[in-house]
Amino acid sequence: MKLSAGMHLVPLAFKQLVRHRIRTLLTVAGIAAGMFLFTLVESMQHAVSGATEIRASDQTLVVYRENRYCPSTSRLPIYYEDEIRRIPGVREVIPIQITVNNCGASLDVITFRGVPPEQLARYAPEIRIIDGSRKDWEATDDGALIGENLALRRGLKPGDAFEAAGVRVRISGVLSSPNPQDNDVAYVHLPFLQQASRRGLGEVTQFNVRVEEGGDLGAVARAIDERFASAEEPTYTQPEKAFFAQAAQDLIELTGFTRWIGIGAVIAVVGLVANAVLLVVRTRIRENAVLQTLGYPDLAIAWLVMLEGLLLGLAGGIAGAGGAMTFLWLARISFGNEGQMLSLSPDPVLFAAGLGLALALGAFAALYPAWIAVRRPIVESLRT
Amino acid sequence: MNRQNDVLIRCHGVTKQYRKGNNLVTPLESLDLDVPRGDFLALMGPSGSGKTTLLNLLSGIDQPTSGSIEMDGVKVHALNRRELAAWRAHHVGYIFQLYHLVPVLTAFENVELPLLLDDMPRRERQERVEAALSLVGLSDRMHHFPRELSGGQEQRVAIARALVADPPLLVADEPTGDLDRQAADAILGLLHELANGQGKTIVMVTHDPKAAEAAARLLHLEKGRLLEAVS
């Protein structure tokens, strides 16, 4: 059977599905629910991978207080900045104080990052202001540049004021960054945050360090920690993604568990499609025999059955994976833990993966019904 | 052309047996039959006499237990399942008693079914379907669904479907069995025209003596054996 001939059967398979509208709609709804769950779970796994898998191109280190795991307990003297800047391989350093409204795992964590306003553009030139003004922020003591996800989640815009963790700020602008963490935080002036959160002016939570292009993250991290090994506040320095993996360990473990939900959803989809297609095949035994009498080979009959599975998978995949993408786009979900944010973003790659899987499941689930459809002798099927 | 070369179907020593529970059933036994090209042959006989079994063997949807069936020089009994499907597509048109049209397809789409697997341009497909529907007098109903047609019209669509691939052989299993007299006469007239006007070879199973009268030849089957042949 040629490919073009196989494609001629697509309208027939579609019409056969439409023939039982309610059953088809219920099946598609079930597949969509399964693929919605699966795609959401995959979004979480994708977000964790993106936040924790270290790549050769990564250039950021986080300097934290040794043996501290929460922003409220990590305190480092701000004068470390100059010392770190002098270490070979360091390109840029920025002191950051972090204040969060909730140190535990939460869906609505507000994270303030206090930074010297004049240093932010130099340290993170990739940050774009998509609404409001950076100059206004630099000139306003209690101004905040908030990430686009945070702005959408809380419905905030420049000129608004909001309060969290005892810190009240006015929004100067909304930022967008290729670094997902930036899109969920509020950047404020370091001195303002130190005072508002009743921390001393001389202390920060951490330093973020950018190493030279092609630099050795490990070597620079060791050099920093050796420099402060005998200081009163020793440091522990690691790549930003390793730091995230350690700080947000609970979140990552929970996210890992959700994979089982995804697997469950996939199994449910296979069962649903197989059941639907098997029902279709059993009610059309004679009709398939008539097609065989007309000269349709076993392969064409099997393909016709498989097409129904594929079409169900396609419809359910578009609805489920597409629904998940729409939901993520509208809801802008971010998980927070110990001040680290994990953002779930709509991603065309995940949509394509969800759709591809739904098609594969549709085809796989239709294999047995396809075999059932062709194994009976034609004469026997015509008598049913 | 001599008689030897003018034979379309040649059956020799055809026996069909199958198991039904612990019993071995033999619906056809050592049957010899030649069907000339362009013949309109009616098969009659009581229920269980082997008429439909013979029709199924001639149309290639079943295989004999022993013996040979040749059509146009092709040893049909020796073809495998895949080869048989390809052979059926181009050599046989099957007309069922209950039409067996696909209810979600229009008359046009039902007739188009046998052509879908051929690598045929859409335009040519359309022309052949329209010609087949025109031949059975249903040009004005080609976009109607089976539920919108009468029994006689449904059977005409089924005949058009059997004709559209232009097979030399048409087999009909009680084609008028579900129709009233008037519709049945019209279908028989159409089959007669296909045999005489289009040169199709037709083998028809019927219980209806009036239907059998429309055929050029009548054969009686009883207990799997050919009893008599009446010209």
XYZ file of C-alpha atoms in Angstrom:
615
model
C 0.000 0.000 0.000
C 1.442 3.325 -1.053
C 1.655 6.320 1.256
C -0.674 8.360 -0.959
C -3.238 5.562 -0.797
C -2.861 5.482 2.976
C -3.567 9.204 3.122
C -6.772 8.687 1.104
C -8.125 6.738 4.057
C -7.752 9.640 6.518
C -11.164 11.202 5.696
C -12.818 7.776 6.051
C -11.218 7.242 9.478
C -12.299 10.745 10.519
C -15.882 10.138 9.403
C -15.974 6.836 11.259
C -14.994 8.659 14.446
C -17.582 11.372 13.916
C -20.157 8.606 13.459
C -20.110 8.070 17.243
C -19.840 11.677 18.359
C -20.457 11.248 22.069
C -18.129 8.297 22.435
C -15.425 10.075 20.456
C -15.829 13.290 22.430
C -15.627 11.443 25.740
C -12.526 9.590 24.578
C -10.872 12.774 23.366
C -11.749 14.467 26.664
C -10.134 11.597 28.570
C -6.996 11.721 26.419
C -6.890 15.501 26.783
C -7.072 15.229 30.577
C -4.243 12.686 30.579
C -2.070 14.728 28.249
C -2.815 17.902 30.214
C -1.472 16.225 33.347
C 1.475 14.728 31.515
C 2.456 18.037 29.916
C 2.240 19.880 33.236
C 4.412 17.257 34.888
C 6.888 17.447 32.021
C 6.938 21.240 32.383
C 7.974 20.780 36.009
C 10.662 18.267 35.077
C 11.831 20.587 32.305
C 11.997 23.525 34.714
C 14.020 21.472 37.220
C 16.403 20.297 34.487
C 16.865 23.838 33.245
C 17.575 25.087 36.759
C 19.909 22.309 37.893
C 21.775 20.819 34.924
C 25.161 22.466 34.750
C 26.408 23.316 31.274
C 29.845 24.224 30.009
C 28.555 27.690 29.111
C 27.474 28.461 32.700
C 29.469 31.328 34.205
C 27.711 32.152 37.474
C 28.805 31.243 40.994
C 26.885 31.840 44.208
C 28.909 32.635 47.308
C 26.937 31.700 50.430
C 27.736 31.512 54.103
C 29.230 28.093 54.833
C 26.781 25.609 56.414
C 23.774 27.879 55.900
C 20.880 26.887 53.664
C 18.278 29.630 54.115
C 18.529 33.288 53.100
C 17.577 34.396 56.584
C 20.615 32.697 58.115
C 23.264 33.380 55.503
C 25.075 36.585 56.441
C 28.247 37.757 54.763
C 30.096 41.065 55.209
C 29.608 43.327 52.218
C 33.326 44.116 52.057
C 33.907 40.582 50.711
C 32.870 42.054 47.363
C 36.184 43.835 46.822
C 38.156 40.791 47.957
C 36.248 38.518 45.568
C 36.698 40.971 42.698
C 40.479 40.653 43.043
C 40.484 36.871 42.674
C 41.819 35.788 39.252
C 39.083 34.637 36.851
C 36.351 36.822 38.374
C 34.722 39.140 35.834
C 31.914 40.703 37.866
C 30.509 40.498 41.390
C 27.248 41.710 42.827
C 26.223 41.616 46.499
C 22.644 40.477 47.000
C 20.435 40.493 50.013
C 17.481 38.185 49.753
C 14.260 38.593 51.701
C 11.343 36.229 51.155
C 7.824 36.165 52.488
C 7.973 32.394 52.883
C 11.090 30.293 53.349
C 9.274 26.996 52.747
C 7.891 25.537 49.535
C 5.077 27.703 48.243
C 3.249 28.621 45.049
C 3.274 32.332 45.795
C 6.695 33.259 47.113
C 7.696 36.904 46.884
C 11.463 37.199 46.725
C 13.151 40.596 47.096
C 16.695 40.859 45.831
C 18.459 43.863 47.181
C 21.329 44.944 44.884
C 23.349 48.146 44.410
C 21.205 49.797 41.680
C 24.194 51.115 39.753
C 25.635 47.577 39.485
C 22.632 45.635 38.193
C 22.925 46.706 34.545
C 26.645 45.881 34.556
C 26.194 42.514 36.251
C 23.132 41.400 34.303
C 23.053 43.235 30.941
C 20.656 40.587 29.615
C 17.818 42.013 31.711
C 15.371 44.055 29.580
C 12.859 46.519 30.951
C 9.578 45.786 29.167
C 7.444 48.291 31.040
C 8.340 51.341 33.147
C 11.811 52.810 33.532
C 15.178 51.657 34.840
C 16.196 55.281 35.456
C 13.121 55.770 37.621
C 14.108 52.683 39.590
C 17.680 53.855 40.036
C 16.423 57.221 41.282
C 13.771 55.877 43.679
C 14.895 54.447 47.023
C 11.848 52.227 47.478
C 11.470 51.446 43.774
C 11.279 47.881 42.537
C 11.949 46.225 39.186
C 9.743 43.170 39.164
C 9.963 40.102 36.937
C 7.280 39.652 34.302
C 5.964 36.430 35.836
C 5.546 38.101 39.215
C 3.824 41.078 37.569
C 1.355 38.819 35.763
C 0.765 36.571 38.760
C 0.002 39.473 41.071
C -1.494 41.776 38.417
C 1.084 44.501 39.097
C 2.230 47.347 36.872
C 4.531 50.368 37.143
C 3.179 52.915 39.625
C 1.551 50.241 41.812
C 2.692 49.649 45.369
C 2.782 46.294 47.076
C 3.945 44.851 50.347
C 5.336 41.461 51.281
C 7.540 40.162 54.109
C 7.148 43.559 55.820
C 8.721 45.347 52.854
C 6.635 47.932 50.991
C 7.800 49.005 47.529
C 6.625 51.017 44.552
C 6.989 49.421 41.148
C 9.258 51.326 38.769
C 9.378 48.798 35.995
C 8.772 45.261 34.800
C 11.742 43.223 33.590
C 12.191 40.245 31.343
C 15.268 38.047 31.417
C 16.498 34.843 29.767
C 17.376 33.711 33.290
C 14.043 32.321 34.601
C 14.917 33.208 38.214
C 14.927 36.941 37.381
C 11.382 36.823 36.035
C 9.957 35.857 39.420
C 11.724 38.264 41.771
C 11.624 41.935 42.692
C 14.918 43.829 42.440
C 15.173 46.634 45.000
C 17.948 48.889 46.259
C 20.310 47.065 48.597
C 20.395 49.744 51.345
C 16.607 50.026 51.250
C 16.139 46.276 51.703
C 18.788 46.077 54.412
C 16.910 48.725 56.375
C 13.406 47.519 55.576
C 14.228 43.987 56.634
C 16.167 45.192 59.689
C 19.436 43.710 58.523
C 22.599 45.615 59.125
C 23.828 47.833 56.277
C 27.089 45.951 56.187
C 25.662 42.506 55.575
C 24.265 40.660 52.563
C 22.890 37.170 51.975
C 25.155 36.158 49.128
C 27.370 37.288 46.302
C 26.733 36.309 42.739
C 29.927 36.061 40.724
C 30.392 35.960 36.965
C 33.646 34.333 35.902
C 35.645 35.209 32.818
C 34.533 33.722 29.478
C 35.740 30.123 29.351
C 36.856 30.334 32.974
C 36.975 27.397 35.340
C 33.989 27.683 37.696
C 35.424 25.098 40.091
C 38.839 26.754 40.337
C 37.366 30.188 40.992
C 34.938 28.757 43.579
C 37.813 27.046 45.412
C 39.868 30.243 45.316
C 37.014 32.244 46.849
C 36.399 29.732 49.650
C 40.149 29.464 50.379
C 40.341 33.236 50.597
C 37.730 33.298 53.383
C 38.481 29.933 54.979
C 39.922 31.451 58.124
C 37.582 34.454 58.215
C 34.883 34.797 60.845
C 32.267 34.268 58.133
C 33.624 31.464 55.931
C 31.995 30.939 52.542
C 30.777 28.061 50.477
C 30.833 28.786 46.736
C 29.247 26.676 44.036
C 27.823 27.052 40.523
C 24.441 28.731 40.542
C 22.652 25.574 39.345
C 24.285 23.374 41.965
C 23.332 25.981 44.528
C 19.747 25.836 43.302
C 19.727 22.039 43.462
C 20.915 22.160 47.057
C 18.731 25.039 48.220
C 15.570 23.779 46.554
C 16.137 20.105 47.287
C 12.654 19.578 48.790
C 11.056 21.151 45.761
C 13.091 18.987 43.397
C 12.193 15.811 45.288
C 8.506 16.709 45.124
C 8.821 17.464 41.439
C 10.565 14.132 40.876
C 7.640 12.370 42.514
C 5.198 13.985 40.101
C 6.784 11.936 37.308
C 4.677 9.032 38.574
C 1.575 11.125 37.921
C 2.773 11.631 34.363
C 3.354 7.901 33.911
C -0.105 7.195 35.329
C -1.625 9.664 32.882
C 0.154 7.969 29.974
C -1.105 4.519 31.011
C -4.638 5.892 31.353
C -4.457 7.347 27.835
C -3.288 4.026 26.363
C -6.153 2.184 28.078
C -8.692 4.743 26.987
C -7.671 4.758 23.313
C -7.333 0.978 23.178
C -10.803 0.563 24.671
C -12.360 3.106 22.311
C -10.734 1.692 19.186
C -11.484 -1.887 20.224
C -15.158 -0.975 20.629
C -15.101 0.615 17.196
C -13.495 -2.456 15.641
C -15.953 -4.841 17.298
C -18.931 -2.879 16.034
C -17.514 -2.773 12.521
C -16.406 -6.345 11.943
C -18.695 -6.768 8.950
C -17.898 -3.348 7.531
C -14.189 -4.137 7.572
C -14.932 -7.486 5.908
C -16.815 -5.642 3.167
C -13.768 -3.436 2.601
C -11.618 -6.564 2.417
C -14.038 -7.988 -0.122
C -13.570 -4.822 -2.177
C -9.854 -5.588 -2.285
C -8.534 -3.799 0.785
C -5.463 -5.693 2.010
C -4.927 -6.464 5.705
C -2.439 -3.605 5.878
C -5.070 -1.093 4.722
C -7.616 -2.355 7.253
C -5.014 -2.231 10.024
C -3.977 1.247 8.892
C -7.600 2.397 8.957
C -7.900 1.227 12.565
C -4.544 2.764 13.466
C -5.652 6.032 11.866
C -8.580 6.195 14.251
C -6.187 5.766 17.176
C -3.888 8.408 15.700
C -6.746 10.869 15.141
C -7.988 10.354 18.696
C -4.418 10.898 19.927
C -4.050 13.991 17.752
C -7.276 15.576 18.967
C -6.602 14.662 22.603
C -2.964 15.753 22.306
C -3.832 19.153 20.857
C -6.516 19.723 23.491
C -4.445 18.373 26.404
C -0.966 19.663 25.611
C -2.408 22.877 24.171
C -4.587 23.296 27.258
C -1.567 22.825 29.504
C 0.396 25.445 27.552
C -2.510 27.888 27.741
C -2.896 27.227 31.449
C 0.817 27.832 32.088
C 0.747 30.999 30.003
C -2.260 32.372 31.867
C -1.347 31.207 35.375
C 2.441 31.922 35.295
C 3.063 29.354 37.983
C 6.273 29.592 40.025
C 7.293 27.404 42.924
C 9.515 28.908 45.579
C 11.707 27.265 48.157
C 14.380 28.945 50.301
C 14.180 31.975 48.046
C 14.859 29.931 44.892
C 12.199 30.082 42.224
C 11.150 27.405 39.755
C 9.060 28.814 36.926
C 6.770 26.751 34.747
C 6.708 28.361 31.341
C 4.779 27.429 28.202
C 7.320 25.933 25.840
C 6.655 24.927 22.196
C 9.073 22.020 22.632
C 6.944 20.630 25.466
C 3.795 21.102 23.398
C 5.395 19.219 20.508
C 6.566 16.488 22.896
C 3.072 16.160 24.401
C 1.468 16.035 20.971
C 4.047 13.564 19.669
C 3.512 11.310 22.666
C -0.277 11.470 22.277
C 0.090 10.387 18.636
C 2.472 7.599 19.583
C 0.119 6.410 22.331
C -2.824 6.540 19.920
C -0.939 4.385 17.419
C 0.348 2.011 20.109
C -3.082 1.601 21.682
C -4.613 0.814 18.276
C -2.128 -1.992 17.516
C -4.115 -4.725 19.246
C -7.487 -3.584 17.824
C -5.845 -3.437 14.369
C -4.687 -7.023 14.753
C -8.176 -8.040 15.885
C -9.625 -6.320 12.795
C -7.584 -8.323 10.288
C -7.147 -11.736 11.897
C -10.674 -13.066 11.245
C -11.473 -14.808 7.964
C -13.548 -12.515 5.717
C -16.346 -15.046 5.273
C -16.717 -15.440 9.043
C -16.810 -11.656 9.527
C -19.451 -11.236 6.837
C -21.724 -13.657 8.695
C -21.682 -11.640 11.943
C -11.903 -17.268 -30.315
C -12.681 -20.900 -29.446
C -14.705 -21.978 -26.448
C -11.564 -23.093 -24.552
C -10.105 -19.583 -24.667
C -13.426 -17.899 -23.968
C -13.777 -19.377 -20.489
C -13.273 -16.782 -17.777
C -13.533 -19.046 -14.745
C -12.529 -22.664 -14.584
C -13.166 -24.689 -11.428
C -11.865 -28.230 -11.252
C -12.473 -30.698 -8.442
C -13.253 -27.918 -5.992
C -13.957 -29.137 -2.478
C -14.525 -26.966 0.545
C -14.537 -28.340 4.049
C -14.486 -26.691 7.460
C -14.902 -27.757 11.052
C -17.984 -26.834 13.017
C -17.458 -28.072 16.554
C -16.516 -31.731 16.228
C -18.110 -32.107 12.820
C -16.443 -31.784 9.462
C -18.776 -29.924 7.131
C -18.397 -30.245 3.351
C -20.483 -27.550 1.661
C -18.866 -28.226 -1.748
C -17.488 -31.491 -3.075
C -15.498 -32.164 -6.234
C -17.205 -29.426 -8.175
C -16.294 -28.785 -11.797
C -17.562 -25.632 -13.442
C -16.646 -23.460 -16.396
C -18.069 -19.965 -16.697
C -17.685 -18.375 -20.132
C -16.803 -14.733 -20.437
C -19.924 -12.551 -20.584
C -22.107 -15.260 -19.050
C -24.937 -14.390 -16.680
C -25.170 -17.415 -14.443
C -27.725 -17.988 -11.721
C -27.099 -20.439 -8.896
C -30.097 -21.869 -7.110
C -30.537 -24.484 -4.464
C -31.834 -25.018 -0.957
C -30.191 -23.427 2.075
C -26.903 -25.151 2.873
C -26.460 -26.406 -0.666
C -23.178 -24.551 -1.064
C -24.295 -21.649 -3.287
C -22.784 -18.884 -1.181
C -19.684 -20.977 -0.502
C -19.152 -21.316 -4.253
C -19.699 -17.580 -4.678
C -17.153 -16.856 -1.951
C -14.608 -19.135 -3.613
C -15.173 -17.560 -7.035
C -14.770 -14.083 -5.575
C -11.569 -14.974 -3.740
C -12.777 -14.197 -0.247
C -12.428 -17.885 0.652
C -10.068 -20.636 -0.474
C -10.935 -24.200 -1.489
C -9.738 -27.096 0.641
C -8.742 -28.869 -2.563
C -9.152 -28.450 -6.280
C -8.329 -25.505 -8.494
C -9.974 -22.247 -9.493
C -8.510 -20.337 -12.400
C -9.664 -17.026 -13.703
C -8.154 -15.525 -16.829
C -5.225 -17.884 -16.345
C -4.618 -16.821 -12.736
C -4.559 -19.729 -10.254
C -6.763 -18.046 -7.690
C -6.626 -21.036 -5.330
C -2.859 -20.649 -5.049
C -2.758 -16.959 -4.167
C -1.809 -15.907 -0.656
C -3.899 -13.514 1.433
C -2.143 -10.381 0.199
C -2.178 -11.460 -3.454
C -5.842 -12.373 -3.171
C -6.711 -8.891 -1.890
C -4.913 -7.283 -4.834
C -6.578 -9.721 -7.233
C -10.055 -9.025 -5.822
C -9.537 -5.281 -6.160
C -9.179 -5.531 -9.931
C -10.994 -8.688 -10.970
C -14.144 -9.061 -8.869
C -17.044 -6.862 -7.884
C -19.142 -8.228 -5.033
C -22.828 -7.312 -4.649
C -24.329 -8.170 -1.252
C -27.944 -8.891 -0.430
C -27.954 -6.184 2.256
C -25.893 -3.712 0.179
C -23.379 -3.102 3.013
C -22.804 0.543 2.212
C -20.813 2.605 4.727
C -23.489 4.755 6.370
C -21.255 7.804 7.001
C -20.266 8.056 3.353
C -22.320 9.481 0.505
C -23.213 7.395 -2.529
C -20.245 8.967 -4.339
C -17.855 8.183 -1.492
C -19.117 4.611 -1.166
C -18.550 3.996 -4.852
C -15.127 5.623 -4.608
C -13.953 3.178 -1.906
C -12.477 0.511 -4.226
C -10.411 3.171 -6.040
C -8.876 4.791 -2.968
C -6.016 2.318 -2.753
C -5.071 2.769 -6.412
C -2.532 5.366 -7.378
C -5.099 7.187 -9.486
C -5.372 10.945 -10.026
C -8.319 12.488 -8.204
C -9.865 13.711 -11.436
C -9.815 10.230 -12.962
C -11.277 8.765 -9.780
C -14.088 11.285 -9.901
C -14.823 10.549 -13.555
C -14.981 6.799 -12.947
C -17.261 7.153 -9.923
C -19.583 9.474 -11.820
C -19.636 7.093 -14.789
C -20.491 4.133 -12.531
C -23.274 6.039 -10.799
C -24.565 7.227 -14.146
C -24.617 3.635 -15.418
C -26.883 2.591 -12.533
C -29.045 5.684 -12.995
C -28.111 7.524 -9.826
C -26.269 10.594 -11.112
C -28.727 12.801 -9.277
C -28.238 11.005 -5.934
C -24.469 10.852 -5.720
C -24.254 13.161 -2.719
C -26.990 11.421 -0.770
C -26.227 9.262 2.233
C -27.499 5.656 2.310
C -30.182 6.603 4.849
C -31.564 9.045 2.272
C -31.949 6.345 -0.386
C -34.511 3.585 -0.947
C -33.483 -0.078 -0.797
C -33.402 -0.296 -4.572
C -31.262 2.813 -4.813
C -28.884 1.499 -2.149
C -28.478 -1.688 -4.153
C -27.757 0.392 -7.259
C -25.035 2.222 -5.340
C -23.646 -1.170 -4.281
C -23.650 -2.283 -7.918
C -21.872 0.920 -8.932
C -19.304 0.212 -6.207
C -18.812 -3.304 -7.606
C -18.423 -1.905 -11.130
C -16.215 1.101 -10.571
C -12.874 -0.728 -10.774
C -14.110 -2.304 -14.042
C -13.683 -5.950 -12.986
C -14.520 -8.663 -15.528
C -16.504 -10.641 -12.921
C -19.464 -9.565 -10.812
C -20.737 -11.887 -8.088
C -24.086 -11.167 -6.495
C -25.395 -12.868 -3.378
C -29.180 -12.632 -3.543
C -29.075 -9.072 -4.866
C -32.868 -8.778 -4.913
C -33.537 -10.659 -1.686
C -34.277 -7.528 0.302
C -36.208 -5.625 -2.352
C -39.840 -5.378 -3.440
C -40.784 -6.802 -6.820
C -40.555 -3.547 -8.707
C -37.141 -2.657 -7.337
C -35.988 -6.241 -7.812
C -37.005 -6.186 -11.471
C -35.114 -2.967 -12.001
C -31.956 -4.448 -10.429
C -32.276 -7.609 -12.525
C -32.718 -5.478 -15.643
C -29.553 -3.619 -14.709
C -27.595 -6.856 -14.225
C -28.877 -8.128 -17.537
C -27.697 -4.947 -19.212
C -24.281 -5.244 -17.547
C -23.874 -8.765 -18.906
C -25.183 -8.080 -22.377
C -24.233 -4.445 -22.870
C -21.011 -4.201 -20.862
C -19.767 -7.744 -21.332
C -19.510 -8.434 -17.611
C -19.547 -12.015 -16.402
C -22.099 -12.331 -13.635
C -22.594 -15.139 -11.151
C -25.686 -14.650 -9.036
C -27.000 -16.661 -6.127
C -30.754 -16.450 -5.718
C -33.729 -18.144 -4.151
C -36.096 -16.246 -6.398
C -37.140 -18.165 -9.558
C -38.090 -14.888 -11.216
C -34.629 -13.529 -10.605
C -33.136 -16.716 -11.997
C -35.149 -16.217 -15.166
C -33.200 -13.053 -15.838
C -29.958 -15.061 -16.076
C -28.720 -16.678 -19.254
C -27.878 -19.904 -17.448
C -29.196 -21.577 -14.344
C -27.357 -24.106 -12.203
C -28.798 -26.053 -9.299
C -26.705 -27.016 -6.339
C -27.676 -29.597 -3.762
C -25.533 -30.885 -0.929
C -22.443 -29.389 -2.481
C -22.866 -30.942 -5.888
C -23.917 -29.469 -9.194
C -27.126 -31.271 -10.149
C -28.176 -29.857 -13.426
C -27.454 -27.130 -15.860
C -30.216 -25.505 -17.797
C -29.494 -23.193 -20.697
